[in-house]
Amino acid sequence: MKYAFHVILLALAFSGCRPNEMTEQSTTDSTTYTEPHRPQFHFSPRANWMNDPNGLVYHNGEYHLFYQYYPDGMKWGPMHWGHAISKDLYHWEHLPIALFPDSLGLIFSGSAVVDANNTSGFGTKENPPLVAIFTYHSMEREKAGKTDYQNQGIAYSTDNGRTWKKYENNPVLKNQGIKDFRDPKVFWHSPSSRWVMTLAVKDHIEFWNSGDLKSWSKLSDFGIDYGGHGGVWECPDLFEAQVDGSSEKRWVLLVSINPGGPNGGSATQYFIGDFDGKTFTTSADKADSIWIDYGPDNYAGVTFSNIPNNRKIFLGWMSNWDYGQEVPTTPWRSANTIPRDISLAKFGDKVYVRSTPSREIESIATTSVTLKDTEVKDSLVLTNPQLNASLSVVSATVDAKDFSFVLSNENGEEVVVGFEKSSNRFYIDRSKTGKNDFAAKYPLRVYAPRFATSDKVKVTMITDVSSVEVFFDDGISVLSALYFSNDPLSKLTLHAPAAINVSGIKAMPLKSVWR
């Protein structure tokens, strides 16, 4: 049986964003956000190099996104903090660079908080400051063979993040002779009335606390014998989350690692446990590595602070250090993942992180079309040539048998998303997408294990010009991957070698946020 959606996308009339004369100058004059492979609803810099999201914070109705940025080239260089704001997590306004390198070093990754009680003294109770906590990286000391070239500094803003002043007594946490001592993620721990810093230190995590964000005391360590250790630990995050359908709460520790990901290169693992204000503990097997996203293109992700109702929204860097500096894009490199809500799900005695597309994605939807429950044998066409499947959300519930969703075009280029019942694995195959030879370490077929045990698989697939993010079983298993086809993958077909039942199929075309 073959069915087709008769969906007409609204014409996209793209235009460039408001120029940011302080950051990108002449390199942005010709930037239109219509360049080949340019994402249309994922955040990307107007020009030049970007990596880790930093300082994610919600304040006075605005989401602040800072990010590792090199304004003078399309490969990694001296790091600054770029800056953008949004009211809905999709429509972003570029702001001037927030933090520049100085005599203490480059500005590496970190976090930002609303100091609501003005513990730092940088603002007032009536106008609490935003405080950024970041890693200084001294290239001079590193080149001189020193080991203490990474230290933690702070900066503050009292005008809703528009301008920033660095603390005159930086650094606030000095290195004690460890090469990798970085990426502070800070939050207010109400039971102890203290700020807690989660810090990546070579092959483990250290926890520190402070009463004023200026003076820090070490609490404990975690992780030397836990999880994956194929590379350096980076970009941690610690937060409490609720188990879906219950009143139970657990603590989640995110740790990015490079290399050592499940499909090569960069990836982010997580640990479920408890935190008492001083120590993080877990009952997980020490050798157990579970990843928030098994795809190759989600790294260094952390959650926004200060979101009402303790909501946890995650954003990652959508690339991989194995090839991120070589991807065939210009005049920019890199984008972020879509915003994802984080919660927990329990299967038997084990708790997993559940990540699902944040509801704000509906703000860029045009319309939606659903197809009644049906049986599929061989293939089911989900689009017609008028639907640009490379800008859409498609969801369906499918029998847990072999199946695949194929994004394709008339030139034979395709990306395949599917499930292998025999191995109980999900996969993305990007081996036929045209541009695959720009880097030696660019995996063409990647896998994620299935943890759920239901006889039905719920699939939500989000595509945006050069990327696909797939949430299986309500976000328990996730795969995110870039691809670089020569022409848009406008057709979507569901294939099944044996008859399968499909229900709840829904297609939601998405608009560009740059128009």
Coordinates of C-alpha atoms in Angstrom, one line a residue:
M1 CA 0.0 0.0 0.0
K2 CA 1.2 3.5 -0.8
Y3 CA 0.0 6.7 0.6
A4 CA 1.2 10.3 0.1
F5 CA 0.8 13.4 2.1
H6 CA -0.4 16.3 0.1
V7 CA 1.4 19.0 2.0
I8 CA 2.4 22.3 0.6
L9 CA 5.2 24.1 2.3
L10 CA 4.9 27.8 2.6
A11 CA 7.5 29.5 0.4
L12 CA 10.6 30.5 2.3
A13 CA 11.7 34.0 1.7
F14 CA 15.0 34.1 3.6
S15 CA 16.9 37.3 4.4
G16 CA 20.0 38.0 6.4
C17 CA 20.0 38.8 10.1
R18 CA 20.7 42.2 11.4
P19 CA 24.4 42.9 11.0
N20 CA 26.6 42.7 14.1
E21 CA 29.2 45.3 13.3
M22 CA 31.2 44.6 16.4
T23 CA 31.8 40.9 15.8
E24 CA 31.8 39.8 12.2
Q25 CA 32.3 43.0 10.2
S26 CA 32.9 42.4 6.5
T27 CA 32.8 38.6 6.7
T28 CA 29.0 38.8 7.2
D29 CA 28.2 41.3 4.4
S30 CA 27.2 38.5 2.1
T31 CA 25.8 36.1 4.7
T32 CA 22.1 35.3 3.9
Y33 CA 21.5 32.1 5.8
T34 CA 20.7 30.5 2.4
E35 CA 24.2 29.1 1.8
P36 CA 24.5 25.4 0.9
H37 CA 24.0 23.2 4.0
R38 CA 23.0 26.2 6.2
P39 CA 20.6 25.0 8.9
Q40 CA 17.3 26.9 8.9
F41 CA 16.0 26.4 12.4
H42 CA 19.1 25.3 14.3
F43 CA 21.3 28.1 15.8
S44 CA 24.5 28.8 13.8
P45 CA 26.8 31.8 13.9
R46 CA 26.5 34.2 11.0
A47 CA 30.1 33.5 10.1
N48 CA 33.3 31.8 11.3
W49 CA 34.0 29.1 13.9
M50 CA 31.7 28.0 16.8
N51 CA 31.8 25.0 19.2
D52 CA 30.6 24.4 22.7
P53 CA 27.4 26.2 24.0
N54 CA 28.3 28.1 27.1
G55 CA 26.6 30.1 29.9
L56 CA 23.1 28.9 29.1
V57 CA 20.8 30.9 31.3
Y58 CA 17.2 32.3 31.3
H59 CA 16.7 35.8 32.7
N60 CA 14.0 38.4 32.4
G61 CA 12.1 36.5 29.7
E62 CA 15.2 35.9 27.6
Y63 CA 17.3 32.8 26.9
H64 CA 20.9 33.6 26.7
L65 CA 23.2 31.5 24.6
F66 CA 26.9 32.0 24.8
Y67 CA 29.2 29.9 22.8
Q68 CA 32.9 29.2 22.0
Y69 CA 33.6 31.4 19.1
Y70 CA 36.6 32.4 16.9
P71 CA 35.6 35.6 15.0
D72 CA 38.6 35.6 12.7
G73 CA 38.5 32.2 11.0
M74 CA 36.5 29.1 10.2
K75 CA 38.6 26.7 12.2
W76 CA 39.3 26.7 16.0
G77 CA 41.3 29.7 17.1
P78 CA 41.6 31.9 20.2
M79 CA 38.4 31.4 22.0
H80 CA 35.9 34.2 22.8
W81 CA 32.3 33.9 24.1
G82 CA 29.9 34.7 21.3
H83 CA 26.4 35.7 22.4
A84 CA 22.8 35.5 21.2
I85 CA 19.4 35.9 22.9
S86 CA 15.9 34.5 22.2
K87 CA 12.5 34.5 23.7
D88 CA 11.4 31.2 22.2
L89 CA 14.7 29.2 21.8
Y90 CA 14.5 29.4 18.0
H91 CA 14.4 33.0 16.8
W92 CA 17.8 34.3 17.9
E93 CA 19.2 37.8 17.9
H94 CA 23.0 38.0 17.5
L95 CA 24.6 40.3 20.1
P96 CA 28.2 41.5 20.3
I97 CA 30.9 39.2 21.7
A98 CA 30.5 39.0 25.4
L99 CA 33.9 37.9 26.6
F100 CA 37.3 38.5 24.9
P101 CA 40.6 36.9 25.7
D102 CA 42.9 39.0 28.0
S103 CA 46.3 38.7 29.8
L104 CA 45.1 35.7 31.8
G105 CA 44.2 33.7 28.7
L106 CA 41.6 32.6 26.2
I107 CA 38.0 32.3 27.3
F108 CA 37.1 28.6 27.4
S109 CA 33.8 26.9 28.3
G110 CA 31.7 27.6 31.4
S111 CA 28.3 28.6 32.7
A112 CA 26.2 31.5 33.8
V113 CA 23.8 32.0 36.8
V114 CA 21.4 34.6 38.0
D115 CA 22.7 35.7 41.4
A116 CA 19.3 36.3 42.8
N117 CA 20.4 37.1 46.3
N118 CA 23.4 39.2 45.2
T119 CA 25.8 36.9 47.1
S120 CA 28.6 38.2 44.9
G121 CA 27.9 41.9 45.6
F122 CA 28.1 42.7 41.9
G123 CA 24.5 44.0 41.8
T124 CA 21.7 44.6 44.1
K125 CA 18.7 42.6 45.4
E126 CA 16.5 44.7 43.2
N127 CA 18.8 44.2 40.2
P128 CA 20.6 40.9 40.7
P129 CA 23.6 40.3 38.5
L130 CA 24.2 37.7 35.9
V131 CA 27.5 36.0 36.7
A132 CA 29.5 34.0 34.1
I133 CA 32.0 31.4 35.4
F134 CA 34.5 30.3 32.8
T135 CA 37.9 28.7 32.2
Y136 CA 40.9 30.9 31.4
H137 CA 43.3 29.0 29.2
S138 CA 46.8 30.5 29.0
M139 CA 48.4 29.5 25.7
E140 CA 51.7 31.1 26.8
R141 CA 51.9 28.9 29.9
E142 CA 50.9 25.8 27.9
K143 CA 53.6 26.5 25.3
A144 CA 56.1 27.0 28.1
G145 CA 55.4 23.5 29.3
K146 CA 53.6 24.5 32.5
T147 CA 50.7 22.4 33.8
D148 CA 48.7 25.2 35.5
Y149 CA 47.5 26.9 32.4
Q150 CA 43.8 26.6 33.1
N151 CA 42.1 28.5 35.9
Q152 CA 38.5 29.6 36.6
G153 CA 37.5 33.3 36.3
I154 CA 34.2 35.2 36.6
A155 CA 32.5 38.2 34.9
Y156 CA 29.3 39.9 35.7
S157 CA 26.5 41.9 34.0
T158 CA 23.9 44.2 35.5
D159 CA 22.2 45.2 32.2
N160 CA 20.5 41.9 31.2
G161 CA 23.7 40.5 29.8
R162 CA 24.3 43.3 27.3
T163 CA 27.7 44.2 28.7
W164 CA 30.1 42.3 30.9
K165 CA 32.9 43.2 33.3
K166 CA 35.5 40.7 34.5
Y167 CA 36.2 40.4 38.2
E168 CA 39.3 42.4 39.1
N169 CA 40.7 39.6 41.3
N170 CA 40.5 36.8 38.7
P171 CA 41.1 33.9 38.7
V172 CA 38.8 32.9 41.5
L173 CA 39.9 29.2 41.4
K174 CA 43.5 28.6 40.7
N175 CA 45.0 25.5 39.2
Q176 CA 47.1 23.3 41.4
G177 CA 49.1 21.7 38.6
I178 CA 46.7 19.8 36.5
K179 CA 46.7 20.1 32.7
D180 CA 42.9 19.7 32.3
F181 CA 41.1 21.8 34.9
R182 CA 38.1 23.3 33.2
D183 CA 34.5 23.9 32.1
P184 CA 32.8 25.0 35.4
K185 CA 29.0 24.4 35.6
V186 CA 27.6 26.2 38.6
F187 CA 24.2 26.1 40.3
W188 CA 22.6 27.2 43.6
H189 CA 22.1 24.2 46.0
S190 CA 19.2 25.3 48.2
P191 CA 19.6 22.8 51.0
S192 CA 23.1 23.9 51.8
S193 CA 22.6 27.6 50.7
R194 CA 25.8 27.4 48.7
W195 CA 26.9 27.6 45.0
V196 CA 28.1 24.3 43.7
M197 CA 30.6 24.0 40.9
T198 CA 31.0 20.9 38.8
L199 CA 34.5 20.9 37.2
A200 CA 36.1 18.6 34.7
V201 CA 39.6 17.6 35.9
K202 CA 41.5 15.3 33.4
D203 CA 39.7 12.0 33.9
H204 CA 37.2 12.7 36.6
I205 CA 34.9 15.4 38.1
E206 CA 35.6 17.6 41.1
F207 CA 32.9 19.3 43.1
W208 CA 33.5 22.7 44.8
N209 CA 31.3 25.1 46.7
S210 CA 31.1 28.8 47.5
G211 CA 29.0 31.4 49.3
D212 CA 29.8 34.3 47.0
L213 CA 31.1 32.9 43.7
K214 CA 34.5 34.3 44.5
S215 CA 36.0 32.0 47.1
W216 CA 35.8 28.2 46.5
S217 CA 36.3 25.1 48.6
K218 CA 36.7 21.6 47.3
L219 CA 34.1 19.1 48.3
S220 CA 34.8 15.7 46.6
D221 CA 35.7 13.8 43.5
F222 CA 33.8 11.4 41.2
G223 CA 34.5 9.2 38.2
I224 CA 38.1 8.0 38.1
D225 CA 36.8 4.4 38.0
Y226 CA 33.4 5.1 36.3
G227 CA 32.2 5.3 32.8
G228 CA 34.2 5.8 29.6
H229 CA 37.8 7.0 29.7
G230 CA 38.8 6.9 26.0
G231 CA 39.6 10.7 26.2
V232 CA 39.6 13.8 28.3
W233 CA 36.5 14.5 30.4
E234 CA 34.9 17.9 29.6
C235 CA 31.8 20.1 30.0
P236 CA 30.1 18.5 33.0
D237 CA 26.6 19.3 34.2
L238 CA 24.9 18.2 37.5
F239 CA 21.2 18.7 38.1
E240 CA 18.2 17.0 39.7
A241 CA 15.4 15.7 37.5
Q242 CA 12.1 13.9 38.1
V243 CA 11.2 10.4 37.0
D244 CA 8.3 10.5 34.6
G245 CA 5.0 9.3 36.1
S246 CA 6.2 9.4 39.7
S247 CA 7.3 11.7 42.5
E248 CA 10.8 10.2 42.5
K249 CA 13.8 12.5 41.8
R250 CA 17.3 11.6 41.0
W251 CA 20.5 13.5 40.1
V252 CA 22.0 13.4 36.7
L253 CA 25.7 14.0 35.9
L254 CA 26.5 14.7 32.3
V255 CA 30.2 14.3 31.2
S256 CA 31.4 14.9 27.7
I257 CA 34.4 12.9 26.5
N258 CA 36.7 13.3 23.5
P259 CA 37.6 10.9 22.0
G260 CA 35.9 7.8 23.2
G261 CA 32.3 8.2 21.9
P262 CA 30.2 5.1 21.1
N263 CA 30.5 5.8 17.3
G264 CA 33.9 7.5 17.4
G265 CA 35.2 10.9 18.4
S266 CA 33.1 13.1 20.7
A267 CA 30.1 12.2 22.8
T268 CA 28.3 12.9 26.1
Q269 CA 27.8 10.2 28.7
Y270 CA 25.6 10.4 31.8
F271 CA 25.4 8.9 35.3
I272 CA 22.2 8.6 37.4
G273 CA 22.7 8.9 41.2
D274 CA 22.3 11.1 44.3
F275 CA 24.0 14.3 45.5
D276 CA 23.9 15.4 49.1
G277 CA 25.5 18.8 48.6
K278 CA 29.0 17.4 48.8
T279 CA 29.3 14.1 47.1
F280 CA 27.8 12.4 44.0
T281 CA 27.2 8.7 44.4
T282 CA 25.7 6.2 41.9
S283 CA 24.8 2.5 42.1
A284 CA 25.6 2.0 38.4
D285 CA 28.1 -0.5 37.2
K286 CA 31.5 1.2 37.1
A287 CA 32.2 0.1 33.6
D288 CA 28.7 1.1 32.3
S289 CA 28.7 3.9 29.8
I290 CA 25.3 5.3 28.7
W291 CA 25.2 8.2 26.3
I292 CA 22.7 11.0 26.1
D293 CA 23.0 10.8 22.3
Y294 CA 24.6 7.9 20.5
G295 CA 25.0 9.9 17.3
P296 CA 28.3 11.4 16.3
D297 CA 27.1 15.0 16.3
N298 CA 26.0 16.0 19.8
Y299 CA 28.8 17.1 22.1
A300 CA 29.5 19.4 25.1
G301 CA 25.8 19.8 25.8
V302 CA 24.6 21.3 29.0
T303 CA 21.3 22.6 30.4
F304 CA 20.0 26.2 30.9
S305 CA 19.9 27.5 34.4
N306 CA 17.1 29.5 36.1
I307 CA 14.2 28.2 33.9
P308 CA 10.9 28.4 35.8
N309 CA 9.4 25.3 37.3
N310 CA 12.9 23.6 37.4
R311 CA 12.5 22.7 33.7
K312 CA 15.7 21.3 32.2
I313 CA 16.4 22.2 28.6
F314 CA 19.5 20.8 27.0
L315 CA 21.5 22.2 24.1
G316 CA 24.6 20.6 22.5
W317 CA 27.2 21.4 19.9
M318 CA 26.1 19.6 16.7
S319 CA 29.5 18.4 15.4
N320 CA 32.4 16.2 16.3
W321 CA 36.1 16.9 16.9
D322 CA 37.0 14.1 14.5
Y323 CA 35.9 16.2 11.5
G324 CA 34.2 19.4 12.7
Q325 CA 36.9 21.7 11.3
E326 CA 36.6 20.0 7.9
V327 CA 32.9 20.0 7.2
P328 CA 32.0 21.5 3.7
T329 CA 30.3 24.7 4.9
T330 CA 31.1 28.3 4.4
P331 CA 31.3 31.1 5.7
W332 CA 30.5 29.4 9.0
R333 CA 31.2 26.2 10.7
S334 CA 29.0 24.4 13.3
A335 CA 25.4 24.6 14.7
N336 CA 23.7 23.6 17.9
T337 CA 21.2 20.8 18.3
I338 CA 17.6 21.6 18.8
P339 CA 16.6 22.4 22.4
R340 CA 15.6 19.2 24.2
D341 CA 13.7 18.7 27.4
I342 CA 15.4 16.4 29.9
S343 CA 13.5 14.1 32.3
L344 CA 14.0 10.5 33.5
A345 CA 12.3 7.2 32.7
K346 CA 12.4 4.0 34.6
F347 CA 12.4 0.5 33.1
G348 CA 12.4 -2.1 35.9
D349 CA 15.0 -1.0 38.4
K350 CA 17.0 1.1 36.0
V351 CA 16.6 4.8 35.3
Y352 CA 17.5 6.4 32.0
V353 CA 17.7 10.0 30.8
R354 CA 14.8 10.9 28.4
S355 CA 15.4 13.7 26.0
T356 CA 12.7 15.0 23.8
P357 CA 12.3 18.0 21.5
S358 CA 11.3 21.0 23.5
R359 CA 7.7 22.1 22.9
E360 CA 8.9 25.5 21.5
I361 CA 9.5 23.8 18.2
E362 CA 5.8 24.1 17.5
S363 CA 6.3 27.9 17.2
I364 CA 8.0 27.3 13.8
A365 CA 5.5 24.8 12.5
T366 CA 3.4 25.6 9.5
T367 CA 0.7 23.0 9.6
S368 CA 0.5 19.2 10.3
V369 CA -0.9 16.3 8.5
T370 CA -1.7 12.9 10.0
L371 CA -2.3 9.5 8.4
K372 CA -4.7 7.0 9.8
D373 CA -3.3 3.7 11.2
T374 CA -2.2 1.5 8.4
E375 CA -0.3 -1.7 7.5
V376 CA 2.9 -1.2 5.5
K377 CA 4.5 -4.0 3.4
D378 CA 7.4 -3.0 1.3
S379 CA 7.1 0.8 1.3
L380 CA 4.9 3.8 2.2
V381 CA 5.6 7.2 0.7
L382 CA 5.1 9.9 3.3
T383 CA 5.7 12.9 1.2
N384 CA 5.1 14.2 -2.3
P385 CA 7.5 16.3 -4.3
Q386 CA 6.0 19.5 -2.9
L387 CA 7.0 18.7 0.7
N388 CA 10.6 19.6 1.6
A389 CA 11.2 16.7 4.0
S390 CA 14.5 18.3 4.9
L391 CA 12.6 20.9 7.0
S392 CA 10.2 18.9 9.1
V393 CA 9.2 16.8 12.1
V394 CA 7.9 13.3 11.3
S395 CA 6.7 11.0 14.1
A396 CA 5.2 7.5 14.0
T397 CA 4.6 4.4 16.1
V398 CA 5.9 1.3 14.4
D399 CA 6.0 -2.4 15.2
A400 CA 9.4 -3.4 16.7
K401 CA 10.4 -5.2 13.6
D402 CA 12.9 -4.3 10.9
F403 CA 12.0 -0.9 9.3
S404 CA 13.7 2.1 7.8
F405 CA 12.8 5.7 7.0
V406 CA 14.6 6.9 3.9
L407 CA 15.2 10.6 3.2
S408 CA 16.1 10.8 -0.5
N409 CA 16.2 12.9 -3.7
E410 CA 16.0 12.2 -7.4
N411 CA 19.8 12.0 -7.7
G412 CA 20.0 8.8 -5.5
E413 CA 21.3 10.6 -2.4
E414 CA 19.8 9.4 0.8
V415 CA 20.0 9.1 4.6
V416 CA 18.5 6.0 6.2
V417 CA 17.1 5.9 9.7
G418 CA 16.1 2.5 10.9
F419 CA 15.8 -0.4 13.4
E420 CA 17.5 -3.8 13.3
K421 CA 15.5 -6.3 15.3
S422 CA 18.1 -9.0 15.3
S423 CA 20.7 -6.8 17.0
N424 CA 18.1 -4.7 18.8
R425 CA 19.8 -1.5 17.5
F426 CA 18.7 1.7 15.9
Y427 CA 20.9 3.2 13.2
I428 CA 21.5 6.2 10.8
D429 CA 23.2 5.4 7.5
R430 CA 24.7 8.5 5.8
S431 CA 26.9 6.6 3.3
K432 CA 25.0 7.8 0.2
T433 CA 24.8 11.6 0.9
G434 CA 27.2 12.9 -1.7
K435 CA 29.9 14.7 0.3
N436 CA 31.5 12.0 2.5
D437 CA 35.2 12.3 1.8
F438 CA 36.1 15.6 3.5
A439 CA 37.6 13.8 6.6
A440 CA 39.0 10.3 7.3
K441 CA 37.1 9.9 10.5
Y442 CA 33.5 10.5 9.4
P443 CA 31.5 7.4 10.3
L444 CA 29.0 6.5 7.6
R445 CA 26.7 4.2 9.6
V446 CA 26.2 4.7 13.4
Y447 CA 24.2 2.8 15.9
A448 CA 22.3 3.2 19.2
P449 CA 21.1 0.3 21.5
R450 CA 17.5 -0.1 22.3
F451 CA 16.7 0.0 26.0
A452 CA 12.9 -0.1 25.9
T453 CA 11.2 -3.5 25.7
S454 CA 7.8 -2.6 24.2
D455 CA 6.7 -4.3 21.0
K456 CA 6.1 -0.8 19.6
V457 CA 8.7 1.8 18.7
K458 CA 7.9 5.4 18.7
V459 CA 10.0 7.4 16.3
T460 CA 10.3 11.2 16.1
M461 CA 12.6 12.4 13.4
I462 CA 13.6 16.1 12.9
T463 CA 15.5 17.1 9.7
D464 CA 17.0 20.5 8.8
V465 CA 18.8 20.8 5.5
S466 CA 22.0 19.0 6.7
S467 CA 21.1 17.2 9.9
V468 CA 18.8 14.6 11.3
E469 CA 18.0 14.1 15.0
V470 CA 16.0 11.0 15.8
F471 CA 14.3 10.3 19.2
F472 CA 13.4 6.6 19.6
D473 CA 11.1 5.3 22.4
D474 CA 10.2 8.8 23.6
G475 CA 13.8 9.9 23.7
I476 CA 15.4 7.0 25.6
S477 CA 17.7 6.2 22.6
V478 CA 18.8 9.2 20.5
L479 CA 20.8 9.5 17.3
S480 CA 21.9 12.8 15.8
A481 CA 24.0 13.1 12.7
L482 CA 25.1 15.7 10.1
Y483 CA 25.0 15.0 6.3
F484 CA 25.9 17.0 3.3
S485 CA 23.9 16.1 0.2
N486 CA 24.4 18.0 -3.0
D487 CA 20.6 18.6 -3.4
P488 CA 17.8 18.6 -0.8
L489 CA 16.5 15.3 0.5
S490 CA 12.9 16.2 -0.2
K491 CA 11.3 12.7 -0.2
L492 CA 10.6 10.5 2.8
T493 CA 9.6 6.8 2.5
L494 CA 9.0 4.2 5.1
H495 CA 10.3 0.7 4.2
A496 CA 9.5 -2.6 5.8
P497 CA 10.7 -6.0 4.5
A498 CA 7.8 -7.7 6.3
A499 CA 4.3 -6.3 7.1
I500 CA 4.3 -3.9 10.0
N501 CA 1.6 -1.8 11.6
V502 CA 2.1 1.9 11.7
S503 CA 0.0 4.3 13.8
G504 CA 0.0 8.0 14.7
I505 CA 2.0 9.1 11.7
K506 CA 2.3 12.9 11.7
A507 CA 4.2 15.3 9.5
M508 CA 4.9 18.9 10.6
P509 CA 6.7 21.1 8.1
L510 CA 8.9 23.7 9.7
K511 CA 9.7 27.3 8.8
S512 CA 13.0 29.0 8.6
V513 CA 13.8 31.2 11.6
W514 CA 16.1 33.5 9.5
R515 CA 13.4 34.7 7.0

